[in-house]
JSON list of N, CA and C in Angstrom, two decimals:
[
{"chain": "A", "resi": 1, "resn": "MET", "atom": "N", "xyz": [8.61, 36.57, 2.23]},
{"chain": "A", "resi": 1, "resn": "MET", "atom": "CA", "xyz": [8.54, 35.70, 1.20]},
{"chain": "A", "resi": 1, "resn": "MET", "atom": "C", "xyz": [8.98, 34.20, 1.45]},
{"chain": "A", "resi": 2, "resn": "GLN", "atom": "N", "xyz": [9.95, 34.20, 1.89]},
{"chain": "A", "resi": 2, "resn": "GLN", "atom": "CA", "xyz": [11.21, 32.90, 0.93]},
{"chain": "A", "resi": 2, "resn": "GLN", "atom": "C", "xyz": [11.17, 31.70, 3.19]},
{"chain": "A", "resi": 3, "resn": "LYS", "atom": "N", "xyz": [10.04, 33.08, 3.83]},
{"chain": "A", "resi": 3, "resn": "LYS", "atom": "CA", "xyz": [9.57, 32.23, 4.90]},
{"chain": "A", "resi": 3, "resn": "LYS", "atom": "C", "xyz": [8.44, 31.33, 5.47]},
{"chain": "A", "resi": 4, "resn": "ILE", "atom": "N", "xyz": [7.86, 32.26, 4.30]},
{"chain": "A", "resi": 4, "resn": "ILE", "atom": "CA", "xyz": [6.83, 31.49, 4.14]},
{"chain": "A", "resi": 4, "resn": "ILE", "atom": "C", "xyz": [6.94, 30.33, 3.98]},
{"chain": "A", "resi": 5, "resn": "LYS", "atom": "N", "xyz": [7.22, 30.17, 1.93]},
{"chain": "A", "resi": 5, "resn": "LYS", "atom": "CA", "xyz": [7.62, 28.99, 1.54]},
{"chain": "A", "resi": 5, "resn": "LYS", "atom": "C", "xyz": [8.20, 27.82, 2.48]},
{"chain": "A", "resi": 6, "resn": "ASN", "atom": "N", "xyz": [9.19, 27.87, 3.22]},
{"chain": "A", "resi": 6, "resn": "ASN", "atom": "CA", "xyz": [10.19, 27.22, 3.74]},
{"chain": "A", "resi": 6, "resn": "ASN", "atom": "C", "xyz": [9.05, 26.82, 4.72]},
{"chain": "A", "resi": 7, "resn": "LEU", "atom": "N", "xyz": [8.09, 27.47, 5.10]},
{"chain": "A", "resi": 7, "resn": "LEU", "atom": "CA", "xyz": [7.11, 26.77, 6.79]},
{"chain": "A", "resi": 7, "resn": "LEU", "atom": "C", "xyz": [6.22, 26.57, 5.95]},
{"chain": "A", "resi": 8, "resn": "ALA", "atom": "N", "xyz": [5.70, 26.16, 4.86]},
{"chain": "A", "resi": 8, "resn": "ALA", "atom": "CA", "xyz": [4.76, 25.58, 3.29]},
{"chain": "A", "resi": 8, "resn": "ALA", "atom": "C", "xyz": [5.27, 24.07, 3.67]},
{"chain": "A", "resi": 9, "resn": "CYS", "atom": "N", "xyz": [6.97, 24.29, 3.14]},
{"chain": "A", "resi": 9, "resn": "CYS", "atom": "CA", "xyz": [7.18, 23.01, 3.37]},
{"chain": "A", "resi": 9, "resn": "CYS", "atom": "C", "xyz": [7.64, 21.72, 3.97]},
{"chain": "A", "resi": 10, "resn": "LEU", "atom": "N", "xyz": [7.80, 22.74, 5.20]},
{"chain": "A", "resi": 10, "resn": "LEU", "atom": "CA", "xyz": [7.80, 22.14, 6.61]},
{"chain": "A", "resi": 10, "resn": "LEU", "atom": "C", "xyz": [6.80, 21.17, 6.43]},
{"chain": "A", "resi": 11, "resn": "PHE", "atom": "N", "xyz": [5.84, 22.13, 6.93]},
{"chain": "A", "resi": 11, "resn": "PHE", "atom": "CA", "xyz": [4.47, 21.55, 7.11]},
{"chain": "A", "resi": 11, "resn": "PHE", "atom": "C", "xyz": [3.95, 20.37, 6.57]},
{"chain": "A", "resi": 12, "resn": "THR", "atom": "N", "xyz": [4.49, 20.97, 5.55]},
{"chain": "A", "resi": 12, "resn": "THR", "atom": "CA", "xyz": [3.93, 19.78, 4.46]},
{"chain": "A", "resi": 12, "resn": "THR", "atom": "C", "xyz": [4.73, 18.38, 4.13]},
{"chain": "A", "resi": 13, "resn": "LEU", "atom": "N", "xyz": [5.99, 18.17, 4.60]},
{"chain": "A", "resi": 13, "resn": "LEU", "atom": "CA", "xyz": [7.12, 17.77, 5.18]},
{"chain": "A", "resi": 13, "resn": "LEU", "atom": "C", "xyz": [6.39, 16.51, 6.40]},
{"chain": "A", "resi": 14, "resn": "SER", "atom": "N", "xyz": [5.86, 16.99, 7.47]},
{"chain": "A", "resi": 14, "resn": "SER", "atom": "CA", "xyz": [5.60, 16.80, 8.73]},
{"chain": "A", "resi": 14, "resn": "SER", "atom": "C", "xyz": [4.42, 16.06, 8.53]},
{"chain": "A", "resi": 15, "resn": "LEU", "atom": "N", "xyz": [3.96, 16.50, 7.98]},
{"chain": "A", "resi": 15, "resn": "LEU", "atom": "CA", "xyz": [2.26, 16.34, 7.57]},
{"chain": "A", "resi": 15, "resn": "LEU", "atom": "C", "xyz": [2.11, 14.48, 6.69]},
{"chain": "A", "resi": 16, "resn": "LEU", "atom": "N", "xyz": [2.93, 14.46, 5.84]},
{"chain": "A", "resi": 16, "resn": "LEU", "atom": "CA", "xyz": [3.28, 13.85, 5.31]},
{"chain": "A", "resi": 16, "resn": "LEU", "atom": "C", "xyz": [4.06, 12.28, 6.26]},
{"chain": "A", "resi": 17, "resn": "LEU", "atom": "N", "xyz": [5.05, 12.90, 6.86]},
{"chain": "A", "resi": 17, "resn": "LEU", "atom": "CA", "xyz": [5.82, 12.12, 7.70]},
{"chain": "A", "resi": 17, "resn": "LEU", "atom": "C", "xyz": [4.60, 11.31, 9.20]},
{"chain": "A", "resi": 18, "resn": "PHE", "atom": "N", "xyz": [3.77, 12.04, 9.35]},
{"chain": "A", "resi": 18, "resn": "PHE", "atom": "CA", "xyz": [2.92, 11.81, 10.43]},
{"chain": "A", "resi": 18, "resn": "PHE", "atom": "C", "xyz": [1.90, 11.19, 10.31]},
{"chain": "A", "resi": 19, "resn": "SER", "atom": "N", "xyz": [1.17, 11.15, 8.74]},
{"chain": "A", "resi": 19, "resn": "SER", "atom": "CA", "xyz": [0.48, 10.72, 8.25]},
{"chain": "A", "resi": 19, "resn": "SER", "atom": "C", "xyz": [-0.47, 9.23, 8.47]},
{"chain": "A", "resi": 20, "resn": "CYS", "atom": "N", "xyz": [1.67, 8.76, 8.83]},
{"chain": "A", "resi": 20, "resn": "CYS", "atom": "CA", "xyz": [1.39, 7.49, 8.22]},
{"chain": "A", "resi": 20, "resn": "CYS", "atom": "C", "xyz": [1.50, 6.73, 9.89]},
{"chain": "A", "resi": 21, "resn": "GLY", "atom": "N", "xyz": [0.67, 7.10, 9.94]},
{"chain": "A", "resi": 21, "resn": "GLY", "atom": "CA", "xyz": [1.01, 7.04, 11.72]},
{"chain": "A", "resi": 21, "resn": "GLY", "atom": "C", "xyz": [0.42, 5.19, 12.15]},
{"chain": "A", "resi": 22, "resn": "GLU", "atom": "N", "xyz": [0.31, 5.74, 13.81]},
{"chain": "A", "resi": 22, "resn": "GLU", "atom": "CA", "xyz": [-0.77, 4.43, 14.66]},
{"chain": "A", "resi": 22, "resn": "GLU", "atom": "C", "xyz": [-1.76, 3.88, 13.97]},
{"chain": "A", "resi": 23, "resn": "TYR", "atom": "N", "xyz": [-2.39, 5.37, 13.53]},
{"chain": "A", "resi": 23, "resn": "TYR", "atom": "CA", "xyz": [-4.14, 5.08, 13.97]},
{"chain": "A", "resi": 23, "resn": "TYR", "atom": "C", "xyz": [-4.63, 5.05, 12.51]},
{"chain": "A", "resi": 24, "resn": "GLN", "atom": "N", "xyz": [-3.56, 4.90, 11.28]},
{"chain": "A", "resi": 24, "resn": "GLN", "atom": "CA", "xyz": [-3.33, 4.95, 10.34]},
{"chain": "A", "resi": 24, "resn": "GLN", "atom": "C", "xyz": [-3.17, 3.55, 9.90]},
{"chain": "A", "resi": 25, "resn": "LYS", "atom": "N", "xyz": [-2.25, 2.95, 10.48]},
{"chain": "A", "resi": 25, "resn": "LYS", "atom": "CA", "xyz": [-2.11, 1.51, 10.49]},
{"chain": "A", "resi": 25, "resn": "LYS", "atom": "C", "xyz": [-2.93, 0.31, 11.49]},
{"chain": "A", "resi": 26, "resn": "VAL", "atom": "N", "xyz": [-3.72, 0.92, 12.78]},
{"chain": "A", "resi": 26, "resn": "VAL", "atom": "CA", "xyz": [-4.84, 0.36, 12.64]},
{"chain": "A", "resi": 26, "resn": "VAL", "atom": "C", "xyz": [-5.90, 0.36, 12.00]},
{"chain": "A", "resi": 27, "resn": "LEU", "atom": "N", "xyz": [-6.59, 1.90, 11.81]},
{"chain": "A", "resi": 27, "resn": "LEU", "atom": "CA", "xyz": [-7.03, 1.14, 11.07]},
{"chain": "A", "resi": 27, "resn": "LEU", "atom": "C", "xyz": [-7.41, 0.85, 9.73]},
{"chain": "A", "resi": 28, "resn": "ASN", "atom": "N", "xyz": [-6.92, 0.73, 8.72]},
{"chain": "A", "resi": 28, "resn": "ASN", "atom": "CA", "xyz": [-6.18, -0.44, 7.67]},
{"chain": "A", "resi": 28, "resn": "ASN", "atom": "C", "xyz": [-6.15, -1.65, 8.03]},
{"chain": "A", "resi": 29, "resn": "LYS", "atom": "N", "xyz": [-5.46, -1.51, 9.47]},
{"chain": "A", "resi": 29, "resn": "LYS", "atom": "CA", "xyz": [-4.84, -3.61, 8.73]},
{"chain": "A", "resi": 29, "resn": "LYS", "atom": "C", "xyz": [-5.27, -4.11, 10.16]},
{"chain": "A", "resi": 30, "resn": "GLY", "atom": "N", "xyz": [-5.64, -3.38, 11.17]},
{"chain": "A", "resi": 30, "resn": "GLY", "atom": "CA", "xyz": [-5.91, -3.83, 12.46]},
{"chain": "A", "resi": 30, "resn": "GLY", "atom": "C", "xyz": [-6.89, -4.97, 12.71]},
{"chain": "A", "resi": 31, "resn": "THR", "atom": "N", "xyz": [-6.70, -5.69, 13.74]},
{"chain": "A", "resi": 31, "resn": "THR", "atom": "CA", "xyz": [-7.46, -6.26, 14.29]},
{"chain": "A", "resi": 31, "resn": "THR", "atom": "C", "xyz": [-8.90, -6.09, 14.75]},
{"chain": "A", "resi": 32, "resn": "THR", "atom": "N", "xyz": [-10.14, -6.26, 15.27]},
{"chain": "A", "resi": 32, "resn": "THR", "atom": "CA", "xyz": [-10.85, -5.30, 15.86]},
{"chain": "A", "resi": 32, "resn": "THR", "atom": "C", "xyz": [-10.94, -5.01, 17.03]},
{"chain": "A", "resi": 33, "resn": "ALA", "atom": "N", "xyz": [-10.37, -6.30, 18.06]},
{"chain": "A", "resi": 33, "resn": "ALA", "atom": "CA", "xyz": [-9.72, -5.38, 19.18]},
{"chain": "A", "resi": 33, "resn": "ALA", "atom": "C", "xyz": [-8.67, -4.32, 19.26]},
{"chain": "A", "resi": 34, "resn": "GLU", "atom": "N", "xyz": [-7.98, -4.59, 18.18]},
{"chain": "A", "resi": 34, "resn": "GLU", "atom": "CA", "xyz": [-7.22, -2.98, 18.02]},
{"chain": "A", "resi": 34, "resn": "GLU", "atom": "C", "xyz": [-7.35, -2.09, 17.80]},
{"chain": "A", "resi": 35, "resn": "GLN", "atom": "N", "xyz": [-8.62, -1.78, 16.80]},
{"chain": "A", "resi": 35, "resn": "GLN", "atom": "CA", "xyz": [-9.78, -1.36, 16.69]},
{"chain": "A", "resi": 35, "resn": "GLN", "atom": "C", "xyz": [-10.55, -0.23, 17.32]},
{"chain": "A", "resi": 36, "resn": "TYR", "atom": "N", "xyz": [-11.00, -1.17, 18.27]},
{"chain": "A", "resi": 36, "resn": "TYR", "atom": "CA", "xyz": [-11.86, -1.23, 19.30]},
{"chain": "A", "resi": 36, "resn": "TYR", "atom": "C", "xyz": [-11.09, -0.22, 20.44]},
{"chain": "A", "resi": 37, "resn": "LYS", "atom": "N", "xyz": [-10.15, -0.24, 20.80]},
{"chain": "A", "resi": 37, "resn": "LYS", "atom": "CA", "xyz": [-9.22, 0.31, 21.69]},
{"chain": "A", "resi": 37, "resn": "LYS", "atom": "C", "xyz": [-8.71, 1.88, 20.75]},
{"chain": "A", "resi": 38, "resn": "MET", "atom": "N", "xyz": [-8.25, 1.69, 19.66]},
{"chain": "A", "resi": 38, "resn": "MET", "atom": "CA", "xyz": [-7.74, 3.35, 19.77]},
{"chain": "A", "resi": 38, "resn": "MET", "atom": "C", "xyz": [-9.09, 3.73, 18.97]},
{"chain": "A", "resi": 39, "resn": "ALA", "atom": "N", "xyz": [-10.12, 3.66, 19.07]},
{"chain": "A", "resi": 39, "resn": "ALA", "atom": "CA", "xyz": [-11.43, 3.82, 19.22]},
{"chain": "A", "resi": 39, "resn": "ALA", "atom": "C", "xyz": [-11.92, 4.87, 20.59]},
{"chain": "A", "resi": 40, "resn": "VAL", "atom": "N", "xyz": [-11.13, 3.99, 21.49]},
{"chain": "A", "resi": 40, "resn": "VAL", "atom": "CA", "xyz": [-11.95, 4.84, 22.45]},
{"chain": "A", "resi": 40, "resn": "VAL", "atom": "C", "xyz": [-10.91, 5.58, 23.07]},
{"chain": "A", "resi": 41, "resn": "LYS", "atom": "N", "xyz": [-9.80, 5.11, 22.68]},
{"chain": "A", "resi": 41, "resn": "LYS", "atom": "CA", "xyz": [-8.04, 6.27, 22.61]},
{"chain": "A", "resi": 41, "resn": "LYS", "atom": "C", "xyz": [-8.96, 7.60, 22.40]},
{"chain": "A", "resi": 42, "resn": "MET", "atom": "N", "xyz": [-9.37, 7.39, 20.76]},
{"chain": "A", "resi": 42, "resn": "MET", "atom": "CA", "xyz": [-9.22, 8.45, 19.94]},
{"chain": "A", "resi": 42, "resn": "MET", "atom": "C", "xyz": [-10.66, 8.91, 20.85]},
{"chain": "A", "resi": 43, "resn": "TYR", "atom": "N", "xyz": [-11.86, 8.34, 21.28]},
{"chain": "A", "resi": 43, "resn": "TYR", "atom": "CA", "xyz": [-12.69, 9.25, 22.27]},
{"chain": "A", "resi": 43, "resn": "TYR", "atom": "C", "xyz": [-12.61, 10.27, 23.14]},
{"chain": "A", "resi": 44, "resn": "GLU", "atom": "N", "xyz": [-11.64, 9.40, 23.88]},
{"chain": "A", "resi": 44, "resn": "GLU", "atom": "CA", "xyz": [-10.80, 10.37, 25.64]},
{"chain": "A", "resi": 44, "resn": "GLU", "atom": "C", "xyz": [-10.05, 10.67, 24.86]},
{"chain": "A", "resi": 45, "resn": "SER", "atom": "N", "xyz": [-8.66, 11.62, 23.39]},
{"chain": "A", "resi": 45, "resn": "SER", "atom": "CA", "xyz": [-8.48, 12.44, 23.46]},
{"chain": "A", "resi": 45, "resn": "SER", "atom": "C", "xyz": [-8.98, 13.13, 22.93]},
{"chain": "A", "resi": 46, "resn": "GLN", "atom": "N", "xyz": [-10.20, 13.40, 21.98]},
{"chain": "A", "resi": 46, "resn": "GLN", "atom": "CA", "xyz": [-11.64, 14.07, 21.48]},
{"chain": "A", "resi": 46, "resn": "GLN", "atom": "C", "xyz": [-11.42, 14.31, 20.22]},
{"chain": "A", "resi": 47, "resn": "LYS", "atom": "N", "xyz": [-10.95, 13.15, 20.12]},
{"chain": "A", "resi": 47, "resn": "LYS", "atom": "CA", "xyz": [-10.25, 12.77, 18.70]},
{"chain": "A", "resi": 47, "resn": "LYS", "atom": "C", "xyz": [-11.09, 12.93, 17.91]},
{"chain": "A", "resi": 48, "resn": "TYR", "atom": "N", "xyz": [-13.17, 13.64, 18.03]},
{"chain": "A", "resi": 48, "resn": "TYR", "atom": "CA", "xyz": [-14.45, 12.67, 17.83]},
{"chain": "A", "resi": 48, "resn": "TYR", "atom": "C", "xyz": [-14.39, 12.32, 16.13]},
{"chain": "A", "resi": 49, "resn": "GLY", "atom": "N", "xyz": [-13.74, 12.35, 14.95]},
{"chain": "A", "resi": 49, "resn": "GLY", "atom": "CA", "xyz": [-13.77, 12.58, 13.98]},
{"chain": "A", "resi": 49, "resn": "GLY", "atom": "C", "xyz": [-13.52, 10.90, 13.71]},
{"chain": "A", "resi": 50, "resn": "LYS", "atom": "N", "xyz": [-12.00, 10.44, 14.34]},
{"chain": "A", "resi": 50, "resn": "LYS", "atom": "CA", "xyz": [-11.09, 9.55, 13.46]},
{"chain": "A", "resi": 50, "resn": "LYS", "atom": "C", "xyz": [-12.88, 8.18, 14.28]},
{"chain": "A", "resi": 51, "resn": "ALA", "atom": "N", "xyz": [-12.12, 8.31, 15.71]},
{"chain": "A", "resi": 51, "resn": "ALA", "atom": "CA", "xyz": [-13.12, 7.98, 16.82]},
{"chain": "A", "resi": 51, "resn": "ALA", "atom": "C", "xyz": [-14.43, 6.97, 15.76]},
{"chain": "A", "resi": 52, "resn": "LEU", "atom": "N", "xyz": [-15.17, 8.41, 15.58]},
{"chain": "A", "resi": 52, "resn": "LEU", "atom": "CA", "xyz": [-16.33, 7.78, 14.43]},
{"chain": "A", "resi": 52, "resn": "LEU", "atom": "C", "xyz": [-16.22, 7.01, 13.35]},
{"chain": "A", "resi": 53, "resn": "ARG", "atom": "N", "xyz": [-14.81, 6.74, 12.91]},
{"chain": "A", "resi": 53, "resn": "ARG", "atom": "CA", "xyz": [-14.12, 5.95, 11.42]},
{"chain": "A", "resi": 53, "resn": "ARG", "atom": "C", "xyz": [-14.13, 5.28, 12.05]},
{"chain": "A", "resi": 54, "resn": "LEU", "atom": "N", "xyz": [-13.61, 4.89, 13.10]},
{"chain": "A", "resi": 54, "resn": "LEU", "atom": "CA", "xyz": [-13.57, 3.28, 13.55]},
{"chain": "A", "resi": 54, "resn": "LEU", "atom": "C", "xyz": [-14.35, 2.46, 14.40]},
{"chain": "A", "resi": 55, "resn": "PHE", "atom": "N", "xyz": [-15.33, 3.33, 14.86]},
{"chain": "A", "resi": 55, "resn": "PHE", "atom": "CA", "xyz": [-16.55, 2.69, 15.58]},
{"chain": "A", "resi": 55, "resn": "PHE", "atom": "C", "xyz": [-17.38, 2.01, 14.29]},
{"chain": "A", "resi": 56, "resn": "GLU", "atom": "N", "xyz": [-17.82, 3.49, 13.55]},
{"chain": "A", "resi": 56, "resn": "GLU", "atom": "CA", "xyz": [-18.22, 2.45, 12.81]},
{"chain": "A", "resi": 56, "resn": "GLU", "atom": "C", "xyz": [-17.71, 1.50, 11.91]},
{"chain": "A", "resi": 57, "resn": "LYS", "atom": "N", "xyz": [-16.67, 1.15, 11.51]},
{"chain": "A", "resi": 57, "resn": "LYS", "atom": "CA", "xyz": [-16.04, 0.10, 11.00]},
{"chain": "A", "resi": 57, "resn": "LYS", "atom": "C", "xyz": [-15.95, -0.76, 12.20]},
{"chain": "A", "resi": 58, "resn": "ILE", "atom": "N", "xyz": [-15.88, -0.72, 13.40]},
{"chain": "A", "resi": 58, "resn": "ILE", "atom": "CA", "xyz": [-16.19, -1.73, 13.83]},
{"chain": "A", "resi": 58, "resn": "ILE", "atom": "C", "xyz": [-17.84, -2.21, 14.72]},
{"chain": "A", "resi": 59, "resn": "THR", "atom": "N", "xyz": [-18.42, -1.97, 14.94]},
{"chain": "A", "resi": 59, "resn": "THR", "atom": "CA", "xyz": [-19.78, -1.87, 14.58]},
{"chain": "A", "resi": 59, "resn": "THR", "atom": "C", "xyz": [-21.05, -2.98, 14.19]},
{"chain": "A", "resi": 60, "resn": "PRO", "atom": "N", "xyz": [-20.38, -3.62, 13.29]},
{"chain": "A", "resi": 60, "resn": "PRO", "atom": "CA", "xyz": [-20.75, -4.82, 13.24]},
{"chain": "A", "resi": 60, "resn": "PRO", "atom": "C", "xyz": [-20.49, -6.27, 13.69]},
{"chain": "A", "resi": 61, "resn": "ALA", "atom": "N", "xyz": [-19.46, -5.85, 13.75]},
{"chain": "A", "resi": 61, "resn": "ALA", "atom": "CA", "xyz": [-18.36, -7.32, 14.98]},
{"chain": "A", "resi": 61, "resn": "ALA", "atom": "C", "xyz": [-18.86, -7.57, 16.20]},
{"chain": "A", "resi": 62, "resn": "TYR", "atom": "N", "xyz": [-19.28, -5.71, 16.59]},
{"chain": "A", "resi": 62, "resn": "TYR", "atom": "CA", "xyz": [-19.50, -5.86, 18.00]},
{"chain": "A", "resi": 62, "resn": "TYR", "atom": "C", "xyz": [-21.06, -6.26, 18.80]},
{"chain": "A", "resi": 63, "resn": "ARG", "atom": "N", "xyz": [-21.72, -6.40, 17.00]},
{"chain": "A", "resi": 63, "resn": "ARG", "atom": "CA", "xyz": [-23.67, -5.88, 17.10]},
{"chain": "A", "resi": 63, "resn": "ARG", "atom": "C", "xyz": [-24.35, -7.92, 18.26]},
{"chain": "A", "resi": 64, "resn": "GLY", "atom": "N", "xyz": [-24.81, -7.53, 19.43]},
{"chain": "A", "resi": 64, "resn": "GLY", "atom": "CA", "xyz": [-25.48, -8.16, 20.33]},
{"chain": "A", "resi": 64, "resn": "GLY", "atom": "C", "xyz": [-24.63, -8.47, 21.42]},
{"chain": "A", "resi": 65, "resn": "LYS", "atom": "N", "xyz": [-23.06, -7.83, 21.40]},
{"chain": "A", "resi": 65, "resn": "LYS", "atom": "CA", "xyz": [-22.11, -8.28, 22.81]},
{"chain": "A", "resi": 65, "resn": "LYS", "atom": "C", "xyz": [-21.87, -6.88, 23.81]},
{"chain": "A", "resi": 66, "resn": "PRO", "atom": "N", "xyz": [-22.18, -7.37, 24.84]},
{"chain": "A", "resi": 66, "resn": "PRO", "atom": "CA", "xyz": [-21.86, -6.13, 26.14]},
{"chain": "A", "resi": 66, "resn": "PRO", "atom": "C", "xyz": [-20.94, -4.73, 25.38]},
{"chain": "A", "resi": 67, "resn": "GLN", "atom": "N", "xyz": [-19.77, -4.97, 24.82]},
{"chain": "A", "resi": 67, "resn": "GLN", "atom": "CA", "xyz": [-19.29, -3.28, 24.57]},
{"chain": "A", "resi": 67, "resn": "GLN", "atom": "C", "xyz": [-20.17, -2.91, 23.95]},
{"chain": "A", "resi": 68, "resn": "MET", "atom": "N", "xyz": [-21.64, -3.23, 23.13]},
{"chain": "A", "resi": 68, "resn": "MET", "atom": "CA", "xyz": [-22.00, -2.80, 22.02]},
{"chain": "A", "resi": 68, "resn": "MET", "atom": "C", "xyz": [-22.68, -1.63, 22.15]},
{"chain": "A", "resi": 69, "resn": "GLU", "atom": "N", "xyz": [-23.39, -1.55, 23.95]},
{"chain": "A", "resi": 69, "resn": "GLU", "atom": "CA", "xyz": [-23.93, -0.39, 24.23]},
{"chain": "A", "resi": 69, "resn": "GLU", "atom": "C", "xyz": [-22.85, 0.54, 24.67]},
{"chain": "A", "resi": 70, "resn": "ARG", "atom": "N", "xyz": [-22.03, 0.39, 25.06]},
{"chain": "A", "resi": 70, "resn": "ARG", "atom": "CA", "xyz": [-20.51, 1.10, 24.89]},
{"chain": "A", "resi": 70, "resn": "ARG", "atom": "C", "xyz": [-20.55, 1.73, 24.48]},
{"chain": "A", "resi": 71, "resn": "ILE", "atom": "N", "xyz": [-20.37, 1.59, 22.52]},
{"chain": "A", "resi": 71, "resn": "ILE", "atom": "CA", "xyz": [-19.99, 2.10, 21.40]},
{"chain": "A", "resi": 71, "resn": "ILE", "atom": "C", "xyz": [-20.84, 2.65, 21.33]},
{"chain": "A", "resi": 72, "resn": "GLN", "atom": "N", "xyz": [-22.19, 3.13, 21.44]},
{"chain": "A", "resi": 72, "resn": "GLN", "atom": "CA", "xyz": [-23.14, 3.59, 20.93]},
{"chain": "A", "resi": 72, "resn": "GLN", "atom": "C", "xyz": [-23.12, 4.70, 21.55]},
{"chain": "A", "resi": 73, "resn": "PHE", "atom": "N", "xyz": [-23.00, 4.86, 22.61]},
{"chain": "A", "resi": 73, "resn": "PHE", "atom": "CA", "xyz": [-23.11, 6.34, 23.97]},
{"chain": "A", "resi": 73, "resn": "PHE", "atom": "C", "xyz": [-22.08, 6.49, 22.90]},
{"chain": "A", "resi": 74, "resn": "MET", "atom": "N", "xyz": [-20.49, 6.22, 22.59]},
{"chain": "A", "resi": 74, "resn": "MET", "atom": "CA", "xyz": [-19.07, 7.36, 22.87]},
{"chain": "A", "resi": 74, "resn": "MET", "atom": "C", "xyz": [-19.50, 7.16, 21.15]},
{"chain": "A", "resi": 75, "resn": "VAL", "atom": "N", "xyz": [-20.28, 7.00, 20.32]},
{"chain": "A", "resi": 75, "resn": "VAL", "atom": "CA", "xyz": [-20.96, 7.05, 19.00]},
{"chain": "A", "resi": 75, "resn": "VAL", "atom": "C", "xyz": [-21.60, 9.01, 18.69]},
{"chain": "A", "resi": 76, "resn": "ALA", "atom": "N", "xyz": [-23.22, 8.65, 19.89]},
{"chain": "A", "resi": 76, "resn": "ALA", "atom": "CA", "xyz": [-23.69, 9.45, 19.94]},
{"chain": "A", "resi": 76, "resn": "ALA", "atom": "C", "xyz": [-22.82, 10.85, 20.48]},
{"chain": "A", "resi": 77, "resn": "GLN", "atom": "N", "xyz": [-22.01, 11.01, 21.94]},
{"chain": "A", "resi": 77, "resn": "GLN", "atom": "CA", "xyz": [-21.77, 11.67, 22.10]},
{"chain": "A", "resi": 77, "resn": "GLN", "atom": "C", "xyz": [-20.93, 12.24, 20.77]},
{"chain": "A", "resi": 78, "resn": "SER", "atom": "N", "xyz": [-19.72, 11.81, 20.26]},
{"chain": "A", "resi": 78, "resn": "SER", "atom": "CA", "xyz": [-18.55, 11.83, 19.29]},
{"chain": "A", "resi": 78, "resn": "SER", "atom": "C", "xyz": [-19.86, 12.27, 18.15]},
{"chain": "A", "resi": 79, "resn": "ASN", "atom": "N", "xyz": [-20.33, 12.03, 17.73]},
{"chain": "A", "resi": 79, "resn": "ASN", "atom": "CA", "xyz": [-21.65, 12.90, 16.62]},
{"chain": "A", "resi": 79, "resn": "ASN", "atom": "C", "xyz": [-21.75, 14.36, 17.08]},
{"chain": "A", "resi": 80, "resn": "PHE", "atom": "N", "xyz": [-22.17, 14.12, 19.10]},
{"chain": "A", "resi": 80, "resn": "PHE", "atom": "CA", "xyz": [-22.53, 15.33, 19.69]},
{"chain": "A", "resi": 80, "resn": "PHE", "atom": "C", "xyz": [-21.62, 16.37, 19.58]},
{"chain": "A", "resi": 81, "resn": "ASN", "atom": "N", "xyz": [-20.46, 16.37, 20.08]},
{"chain": "A", "resi": 81, "resn": "ASN", "atom": "CA", "xyz": [-19.52, 16.97, 19.73]},
{"chain": "A", "resi": 81, "resn": "ASN", "atom": "C", "xyz": [-18.85, 17.45, 18.60]},
{"chain": "A", "resi": 82, "resn": "GLU", "atom": "N", "xyz": [-18.47, 16.84, 17.03]},
{"chain": "A", "resi": 82, "resn": "GLU", "atom": "CA", "xyz": [-18.31, 17.02, 15.81]},
{"chain": "A", "resi": 82, "resn": "GLU", "atom": "C", "xyz": [-19.48, 17.65, 15.47]},
{"chain": "A", "resi": 83, "resn": "LYS", "atom": "N", "xyz": [-20.88, 17.94, 15.77]},
{"chain": "A", "resi": 83, "resn": "LYS", "atom": "CA", "xyz": [-21.41, 19.21, 15.59]},
{"chain": "A", "resi": 83, "resn": "LYS", "atom": "C", "xyz": [-21.17, 20.51, 16.76]},
{"chain": "A", "resi": 84, "resn": "ILE", "atom": "N", "xyz": [-20.77, 20.15, 17.67]},
{"chain": "A", "resi": 84, "resn": "ILE", "atom": "CA", "xyz": [-20.72, 21.59, 18.71]},
{"chain": "A", "resi": 84, "resn": "ILE", "atom": "C", "xyz": [-19.44, 21.73, 17.63]},
{"chain": "A", "resi": 85, "resn": "ILE", "atom": "N", "xyz": [-18.37, 21.51, 17.87]},
{"chain": "A", "resi": 85, "resn": "ILE", "atom": "CA", "xyz": [-16.86, 22.07, 16.97]},
{"chain": "A", "resi": 85, "resn": "ILE", "atom": "C", "xyz": [-16.36, 23.04, 16.04]},
{"chain": "A", "resi": 86, "resn": "ARG", "atom": "N", "xyz": [-17.76, 22.23, 14.50]},
{"chain": "A", "resi": 86, "resn": "ARG", "atom": "CA", "xyz": [-18.02, 22.92, 13.72]},
{"chain": "A", "resi": 86, "resn": "ARG", "atom": "C", "xyz": [-19.17, 23.52, 13.59]}
]
């Protein structure tokens, strides 16, 4: 029983330490270009939920630009893959 408590505390502590990582910084305070790069990175590493949050945030800035076609494709693929995983 003590071992389970220790593991739970360790898990909670590690979650708190790693939750303020690069993704959170870029999501909250990053430039549009940084958010785009991070969104592509999350998409390529198959973290579709995080990629979708970033894509939602940058979509207005990229309307009418050449990157928008790629963003729309990655958003569609991310939504598709999120449905399959769940």
